Coordinates of C-alpha atoms in Angstrom, one line a residue:
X1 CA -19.6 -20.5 -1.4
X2 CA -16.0 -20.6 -2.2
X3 CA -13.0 -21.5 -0.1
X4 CA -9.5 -20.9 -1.4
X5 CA -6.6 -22.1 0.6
X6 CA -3.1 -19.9 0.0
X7 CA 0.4 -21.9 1.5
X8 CA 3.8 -20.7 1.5
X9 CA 5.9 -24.5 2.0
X10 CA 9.2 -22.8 3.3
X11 CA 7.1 -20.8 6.6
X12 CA 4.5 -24.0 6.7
X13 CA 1.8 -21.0 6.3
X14 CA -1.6 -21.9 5.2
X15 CA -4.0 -19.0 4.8
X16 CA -7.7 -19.4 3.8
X17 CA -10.4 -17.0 1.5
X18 CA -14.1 -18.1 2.4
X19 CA -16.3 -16.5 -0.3
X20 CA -20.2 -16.2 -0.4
X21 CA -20.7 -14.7 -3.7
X22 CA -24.2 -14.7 -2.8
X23 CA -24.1 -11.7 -0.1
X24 CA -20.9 -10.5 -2.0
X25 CA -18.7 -10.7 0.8
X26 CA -15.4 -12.7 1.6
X27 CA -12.7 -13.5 4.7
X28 CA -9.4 -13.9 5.2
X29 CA -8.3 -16.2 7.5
X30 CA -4.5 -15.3 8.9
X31 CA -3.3 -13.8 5.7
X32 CA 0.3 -13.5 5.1
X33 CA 2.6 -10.4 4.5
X34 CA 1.7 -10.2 0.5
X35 CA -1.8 -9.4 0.5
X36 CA -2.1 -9.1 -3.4
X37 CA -3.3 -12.8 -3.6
X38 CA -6.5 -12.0 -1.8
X39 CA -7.2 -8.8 -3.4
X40 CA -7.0 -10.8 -6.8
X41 CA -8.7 -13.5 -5.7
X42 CA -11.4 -11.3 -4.2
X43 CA -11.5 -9.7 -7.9
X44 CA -11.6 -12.5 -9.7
X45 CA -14.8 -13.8 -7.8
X46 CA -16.3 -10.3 -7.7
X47 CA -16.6 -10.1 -4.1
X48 CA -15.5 -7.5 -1.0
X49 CA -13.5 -8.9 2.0
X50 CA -15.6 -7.8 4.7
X51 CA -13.5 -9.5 7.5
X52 CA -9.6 -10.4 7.5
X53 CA -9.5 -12.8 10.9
X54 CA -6.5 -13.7 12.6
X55 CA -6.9 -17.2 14.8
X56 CA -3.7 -16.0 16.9
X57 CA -0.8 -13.9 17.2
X58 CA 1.3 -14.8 14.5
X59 CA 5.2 -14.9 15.9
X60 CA 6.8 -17.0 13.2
X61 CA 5.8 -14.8 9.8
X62 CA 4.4 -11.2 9.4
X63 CA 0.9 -10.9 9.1
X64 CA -0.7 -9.2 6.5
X65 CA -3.9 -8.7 8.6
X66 CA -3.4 -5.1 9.7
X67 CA -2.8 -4.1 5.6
X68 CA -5.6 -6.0 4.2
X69 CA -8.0 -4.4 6.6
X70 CA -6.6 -1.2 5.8
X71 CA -6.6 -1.6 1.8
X72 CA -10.1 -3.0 1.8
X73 CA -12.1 -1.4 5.0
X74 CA -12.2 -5.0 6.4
X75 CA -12.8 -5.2 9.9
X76 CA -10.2 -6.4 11.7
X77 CA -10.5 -9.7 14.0
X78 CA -8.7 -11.4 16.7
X79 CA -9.0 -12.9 20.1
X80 CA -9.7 -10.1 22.9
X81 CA -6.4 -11.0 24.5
X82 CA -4.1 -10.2 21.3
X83 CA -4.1 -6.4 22.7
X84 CA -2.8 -5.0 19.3
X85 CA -2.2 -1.7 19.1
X86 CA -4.5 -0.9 16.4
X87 CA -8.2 -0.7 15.6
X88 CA -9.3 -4.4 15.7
X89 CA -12.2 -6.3 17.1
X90 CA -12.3 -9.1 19.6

């Protein structure tokens, strides 16, 4: 198991890539707008982000959540209430 915590000081952001390189699989916890850090990261461990989870509707930064699940077939979390107007799951 891996963890790998990404911050941005000046937005107070703190992002998070949980890695079992066991099963081959990784998530992204409320990744920010430049999702190049987890596709590297993901690389670099040899594993596929199965998952990219958002904990809340993110107001004060763009998420990089809708991208990431895009780029890497990812399903999509976040709380039932979000109502996002894209494929996602509760």
């Amino acid at each position: 198991m891996q963890i790998r915590q990404f911050r941005i000081e000046g937005l107070g952001h703190l992002s998070t890539l949980i890695a079992d390189e066991t099963a081959g699989v990784a998530a992204v916890v409320d990744p920010r707008r430049d999702v190049d850090a987890y596709l590297d990261a993901a690389r670099e461990l040899d594993v596929r982000i199965s998952h990219v989870v958002e904990t809340h509707l993110h107001n004060d930064y763009v998420s990089g959540g809708r991208e990431l699940a895009a780029l890497t077939g990812a399903r999509h979390v976040i709380g039932a209430g979000a109502e996002l107007r894209h494929e996602h799951g509760p």
